[in-house]
Coordinates of N, CA, C and O in Angstrom, one line a residue:
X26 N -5.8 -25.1 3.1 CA -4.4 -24.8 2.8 C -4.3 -24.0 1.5 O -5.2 -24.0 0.7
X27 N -3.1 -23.3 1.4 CA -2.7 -23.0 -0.1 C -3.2 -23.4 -1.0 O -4.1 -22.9 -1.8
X28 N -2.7 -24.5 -0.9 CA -2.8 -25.7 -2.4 C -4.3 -25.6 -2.7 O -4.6 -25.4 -3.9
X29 N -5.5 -25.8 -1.5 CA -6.8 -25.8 -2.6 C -6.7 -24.5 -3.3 O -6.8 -24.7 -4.5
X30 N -6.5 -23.5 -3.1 CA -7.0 -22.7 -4.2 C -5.8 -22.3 -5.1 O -4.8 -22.0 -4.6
X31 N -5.9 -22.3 -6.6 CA -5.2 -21.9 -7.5 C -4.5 -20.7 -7.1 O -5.0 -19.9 -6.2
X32 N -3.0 -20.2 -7.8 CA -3.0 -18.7 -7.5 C -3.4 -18.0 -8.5 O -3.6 -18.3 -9.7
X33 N -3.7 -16.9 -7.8 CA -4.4 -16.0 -8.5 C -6.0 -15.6 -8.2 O -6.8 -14.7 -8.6
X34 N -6.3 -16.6 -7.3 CA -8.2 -16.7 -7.0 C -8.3 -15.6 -6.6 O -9.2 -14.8 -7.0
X35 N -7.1 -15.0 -5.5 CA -7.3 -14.1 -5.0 C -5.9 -12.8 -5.1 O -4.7 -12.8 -5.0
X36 N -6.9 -11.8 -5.2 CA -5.7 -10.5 -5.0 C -5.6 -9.3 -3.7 O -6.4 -8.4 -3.4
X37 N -4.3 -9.5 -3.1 CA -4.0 -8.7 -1.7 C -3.0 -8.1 -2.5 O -2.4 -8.6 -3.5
X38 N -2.7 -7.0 -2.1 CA -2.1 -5.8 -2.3 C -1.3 -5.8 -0.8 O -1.8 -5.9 0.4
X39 N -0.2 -5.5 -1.3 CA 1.0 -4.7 -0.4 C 1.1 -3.1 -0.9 O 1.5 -2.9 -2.1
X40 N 0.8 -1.8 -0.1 CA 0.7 -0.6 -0.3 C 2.1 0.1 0.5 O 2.9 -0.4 1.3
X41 N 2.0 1.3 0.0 CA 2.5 2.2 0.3 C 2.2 3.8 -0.2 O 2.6 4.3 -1.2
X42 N 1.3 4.3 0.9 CA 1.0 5.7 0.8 C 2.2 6.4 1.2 O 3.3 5.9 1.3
X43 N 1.6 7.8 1.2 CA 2.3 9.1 1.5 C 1.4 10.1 1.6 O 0.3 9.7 1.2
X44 N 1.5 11.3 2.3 CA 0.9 12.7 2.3 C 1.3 13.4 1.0 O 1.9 12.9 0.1
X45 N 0.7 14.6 1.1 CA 1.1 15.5 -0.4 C 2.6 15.9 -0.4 O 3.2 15.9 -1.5
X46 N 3.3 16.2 0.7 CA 4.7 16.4 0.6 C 5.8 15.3 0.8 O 7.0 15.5 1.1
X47 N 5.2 14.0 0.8 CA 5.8 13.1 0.8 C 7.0 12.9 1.9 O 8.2 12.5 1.8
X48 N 6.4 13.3 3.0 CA 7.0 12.7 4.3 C 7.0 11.6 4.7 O 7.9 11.0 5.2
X49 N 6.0 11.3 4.4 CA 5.9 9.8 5.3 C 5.4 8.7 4.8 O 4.3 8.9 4.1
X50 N 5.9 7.3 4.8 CA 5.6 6.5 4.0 C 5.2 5.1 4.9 O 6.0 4.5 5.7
X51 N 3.6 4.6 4.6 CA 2.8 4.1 5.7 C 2.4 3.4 4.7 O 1.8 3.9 3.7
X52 N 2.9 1.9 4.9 CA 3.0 0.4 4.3 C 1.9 0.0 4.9 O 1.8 0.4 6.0
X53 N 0.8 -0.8 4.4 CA -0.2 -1.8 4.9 C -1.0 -2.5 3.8 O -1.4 -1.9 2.8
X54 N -1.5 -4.0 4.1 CA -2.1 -4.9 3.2 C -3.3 -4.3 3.1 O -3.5 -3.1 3.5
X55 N -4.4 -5.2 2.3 CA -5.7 -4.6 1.9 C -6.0 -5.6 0.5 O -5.1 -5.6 -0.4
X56 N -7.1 -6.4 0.3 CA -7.9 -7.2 -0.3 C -8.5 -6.2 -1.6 O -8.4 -6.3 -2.8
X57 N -8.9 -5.3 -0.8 CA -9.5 -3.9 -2.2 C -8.4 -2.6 -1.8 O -8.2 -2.1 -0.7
X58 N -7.9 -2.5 -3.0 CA -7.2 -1.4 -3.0 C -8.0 -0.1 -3.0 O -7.7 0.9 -2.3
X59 N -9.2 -0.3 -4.1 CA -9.6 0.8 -4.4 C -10.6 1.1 -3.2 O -10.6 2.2 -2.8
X60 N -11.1 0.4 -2.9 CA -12.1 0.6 -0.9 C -10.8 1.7 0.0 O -11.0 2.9 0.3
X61 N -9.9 1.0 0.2 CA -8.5 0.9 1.4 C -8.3 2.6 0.7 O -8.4 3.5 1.5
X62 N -8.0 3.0 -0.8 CA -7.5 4.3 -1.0 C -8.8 5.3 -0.7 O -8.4 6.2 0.1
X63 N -10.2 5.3 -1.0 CA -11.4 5.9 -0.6 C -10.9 6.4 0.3 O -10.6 7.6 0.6
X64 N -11.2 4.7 1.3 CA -10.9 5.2 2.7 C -10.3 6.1 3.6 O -10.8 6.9 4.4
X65 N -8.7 5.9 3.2 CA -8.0 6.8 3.7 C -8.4 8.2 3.0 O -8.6 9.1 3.8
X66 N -8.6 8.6 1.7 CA -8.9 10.1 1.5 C -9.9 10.8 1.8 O -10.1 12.0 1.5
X67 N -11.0 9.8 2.7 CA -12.5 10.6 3.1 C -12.0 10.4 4.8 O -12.8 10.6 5.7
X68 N -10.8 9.9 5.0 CA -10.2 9.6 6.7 C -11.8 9.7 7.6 O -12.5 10.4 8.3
X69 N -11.8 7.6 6.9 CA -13.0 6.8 7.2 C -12.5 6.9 8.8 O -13.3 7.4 9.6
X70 N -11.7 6.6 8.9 CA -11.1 6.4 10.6 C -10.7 7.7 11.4 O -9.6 7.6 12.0
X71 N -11.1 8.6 11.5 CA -10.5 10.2 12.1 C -9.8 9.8 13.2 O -9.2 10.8 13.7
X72 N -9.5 8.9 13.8 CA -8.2 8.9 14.5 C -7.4 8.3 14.4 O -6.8 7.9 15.4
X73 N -7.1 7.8 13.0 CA -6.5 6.8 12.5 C -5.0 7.4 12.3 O -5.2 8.5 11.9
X74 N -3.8 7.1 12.4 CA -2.7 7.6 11.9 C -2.4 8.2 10.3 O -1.7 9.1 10.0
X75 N -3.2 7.2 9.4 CA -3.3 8.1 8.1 C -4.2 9.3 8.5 O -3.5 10.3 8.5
X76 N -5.5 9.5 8.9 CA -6.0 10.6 8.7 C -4.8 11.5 9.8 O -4.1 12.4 9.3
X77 N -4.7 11.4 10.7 CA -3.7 12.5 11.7 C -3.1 13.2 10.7 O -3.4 14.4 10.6
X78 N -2.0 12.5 9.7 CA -1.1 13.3 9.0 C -1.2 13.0 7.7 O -0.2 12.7 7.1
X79 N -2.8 13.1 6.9 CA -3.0 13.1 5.8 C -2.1 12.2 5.0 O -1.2 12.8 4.4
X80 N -2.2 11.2 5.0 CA -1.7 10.3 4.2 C -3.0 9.3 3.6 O -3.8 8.6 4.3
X81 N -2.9 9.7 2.0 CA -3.9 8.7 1.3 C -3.1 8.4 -0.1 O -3.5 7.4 -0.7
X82 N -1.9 9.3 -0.6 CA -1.5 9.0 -1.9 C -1.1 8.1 -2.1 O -0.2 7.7 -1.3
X83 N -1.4 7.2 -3.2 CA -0.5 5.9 -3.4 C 0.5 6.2 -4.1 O 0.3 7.0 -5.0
X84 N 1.8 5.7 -3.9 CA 3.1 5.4 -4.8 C 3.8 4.2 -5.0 O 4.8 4.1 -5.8
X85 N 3.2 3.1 -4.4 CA 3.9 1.9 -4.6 C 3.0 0.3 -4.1 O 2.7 0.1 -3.0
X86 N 2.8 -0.2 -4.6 CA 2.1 -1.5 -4.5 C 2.2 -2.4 -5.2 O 2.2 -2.2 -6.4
X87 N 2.4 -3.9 -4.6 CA 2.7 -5.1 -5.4 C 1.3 -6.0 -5.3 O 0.7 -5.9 -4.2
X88 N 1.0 -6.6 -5.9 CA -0.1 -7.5 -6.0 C 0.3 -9.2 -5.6 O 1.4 -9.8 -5.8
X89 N -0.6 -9.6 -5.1 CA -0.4 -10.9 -4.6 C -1.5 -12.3 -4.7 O -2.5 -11.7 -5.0
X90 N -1.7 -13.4 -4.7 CA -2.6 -14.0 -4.8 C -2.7 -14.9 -3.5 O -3.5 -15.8 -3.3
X91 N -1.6 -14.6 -2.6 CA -2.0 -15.1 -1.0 C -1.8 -14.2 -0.4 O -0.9 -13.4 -0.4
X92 N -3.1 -14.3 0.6 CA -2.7 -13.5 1.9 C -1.1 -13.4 2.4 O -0.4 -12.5 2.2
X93 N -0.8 -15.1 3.1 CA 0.2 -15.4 3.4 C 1.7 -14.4 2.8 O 2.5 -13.8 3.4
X94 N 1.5 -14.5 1.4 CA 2.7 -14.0 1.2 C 2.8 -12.5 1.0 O 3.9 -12.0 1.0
X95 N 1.3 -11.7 0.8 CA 1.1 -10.3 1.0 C 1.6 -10.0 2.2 O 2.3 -9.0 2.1
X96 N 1.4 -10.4 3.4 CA 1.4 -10.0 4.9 C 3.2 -10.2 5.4 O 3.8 -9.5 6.2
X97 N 3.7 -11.3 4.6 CA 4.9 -11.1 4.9 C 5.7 -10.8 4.0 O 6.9 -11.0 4.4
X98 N 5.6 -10.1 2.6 CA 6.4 -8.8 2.0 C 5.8 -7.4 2.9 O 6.6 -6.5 3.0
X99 N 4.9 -7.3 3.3 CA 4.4 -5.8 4.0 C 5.3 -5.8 5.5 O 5.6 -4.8 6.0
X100 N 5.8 -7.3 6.2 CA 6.7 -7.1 7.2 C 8.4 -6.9 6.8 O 9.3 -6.4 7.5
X101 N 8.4 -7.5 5.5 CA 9.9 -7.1 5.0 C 10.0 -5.7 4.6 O 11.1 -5.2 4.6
X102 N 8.5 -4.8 4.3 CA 9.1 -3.3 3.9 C 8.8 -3.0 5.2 O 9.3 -2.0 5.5
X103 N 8.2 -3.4 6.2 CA 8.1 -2.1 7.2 C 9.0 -2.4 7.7 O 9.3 -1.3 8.3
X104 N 10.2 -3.5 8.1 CA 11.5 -3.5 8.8 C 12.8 -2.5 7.4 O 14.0 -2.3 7.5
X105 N 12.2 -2.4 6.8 CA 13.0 -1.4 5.7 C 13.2 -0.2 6.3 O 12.3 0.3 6.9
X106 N 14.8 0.6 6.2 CA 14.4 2.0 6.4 C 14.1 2.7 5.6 O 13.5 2.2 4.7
X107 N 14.2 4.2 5.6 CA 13.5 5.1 4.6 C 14.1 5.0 3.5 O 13.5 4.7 2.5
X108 N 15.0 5.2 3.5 CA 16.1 4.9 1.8 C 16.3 3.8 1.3 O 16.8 3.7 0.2
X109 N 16.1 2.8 1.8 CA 16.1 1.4 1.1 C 14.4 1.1 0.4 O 14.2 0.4 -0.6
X110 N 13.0 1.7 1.2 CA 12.0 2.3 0.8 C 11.7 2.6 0.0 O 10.7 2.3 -0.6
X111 N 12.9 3.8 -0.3 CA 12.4 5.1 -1.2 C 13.4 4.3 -2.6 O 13.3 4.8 -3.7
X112 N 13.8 3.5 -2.6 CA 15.1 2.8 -3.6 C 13.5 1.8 -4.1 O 13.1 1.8 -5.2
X113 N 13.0 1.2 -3.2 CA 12.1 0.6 -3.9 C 11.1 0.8 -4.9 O 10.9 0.3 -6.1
X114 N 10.5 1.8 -4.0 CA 9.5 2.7 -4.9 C 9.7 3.2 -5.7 O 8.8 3.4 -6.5
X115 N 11.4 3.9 -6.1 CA 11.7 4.7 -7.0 C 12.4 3.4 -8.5 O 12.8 3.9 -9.5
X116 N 12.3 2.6 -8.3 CA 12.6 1.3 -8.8 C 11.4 1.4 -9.8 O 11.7 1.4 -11.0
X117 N 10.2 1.6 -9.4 CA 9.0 1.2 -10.5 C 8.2 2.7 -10.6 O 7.4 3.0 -11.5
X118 N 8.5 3.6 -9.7 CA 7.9 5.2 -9.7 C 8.9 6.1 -9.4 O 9.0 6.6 -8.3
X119 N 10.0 6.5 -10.5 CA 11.2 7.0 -10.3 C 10.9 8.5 -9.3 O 11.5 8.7 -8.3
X120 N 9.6 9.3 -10.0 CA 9.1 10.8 -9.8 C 8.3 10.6 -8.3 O 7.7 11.6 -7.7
X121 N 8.3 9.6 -7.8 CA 7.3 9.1 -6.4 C 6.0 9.9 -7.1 O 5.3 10.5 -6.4
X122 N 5.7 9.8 -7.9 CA 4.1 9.9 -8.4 C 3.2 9.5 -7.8 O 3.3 8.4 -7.3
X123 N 2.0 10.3 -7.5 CA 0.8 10.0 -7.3 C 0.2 8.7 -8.3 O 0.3 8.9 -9.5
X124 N -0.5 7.6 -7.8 CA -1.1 6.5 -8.1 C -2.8 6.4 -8.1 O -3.6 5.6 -8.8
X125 N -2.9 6.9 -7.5 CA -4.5 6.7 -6.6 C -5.3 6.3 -8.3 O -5.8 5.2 -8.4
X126 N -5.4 7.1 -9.3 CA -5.9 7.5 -10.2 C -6.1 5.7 -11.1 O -7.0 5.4 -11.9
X127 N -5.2 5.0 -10.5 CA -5.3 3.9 -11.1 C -6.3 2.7 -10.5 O -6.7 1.7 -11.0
X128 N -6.5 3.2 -9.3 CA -8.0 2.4 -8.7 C -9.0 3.3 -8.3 O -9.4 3.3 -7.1
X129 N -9.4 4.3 -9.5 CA -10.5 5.1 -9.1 C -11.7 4.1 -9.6 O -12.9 4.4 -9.5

């Protein structure tokens, strides 16, 4: 259960990429951020929907110390539309800035 482990033991990430022109914005969990951003920029998966339409930039990510509650902030942003999204992101990344640089 929860309770055995302290929080904090562990860290999941709630993401949100983009492409270079910032079309599209593709929410998903991930344990290592810095593995998950690799991945998408060497498009580990070629037929993955990030590689299809080049999406690897990060602009937005919250940290977590349960699964449990990573997986269900990542279903509260994906029932989000695009401007209530872009209100989030632009909450803590006014300029929708590239991120990646912070888990090289």
């Amino acid at each position: 259960t929860m309770e055995d482990y302290p929080e904090g033991s562990y860290k999941f990430y709630v993401y949100i990429i983009t492409n270079k022109k910032r079309t599209v914005l593709y929410t998903v969990v991930t344990n290592n951020l810095h593995r998950r951003l690799f991945e998408h920029k060497t498009k580990k998966n070629p037929n993955s929907f990030t590689s299809k339409y080049n999406v690897e930039f990060l602009i937005y990510y919250e940290k977590f110390g349960w699964i449990q509650q990573a997986i269900e902030r990542e279903k509260e942003i994906k029932l989000m539309n695009r401007n209530v999204k872009l209100d989030l992101i632009r909450n803590v990344n006014p300029n929708l800035e590239f991120l990646n640089h912070l888990f090289e």
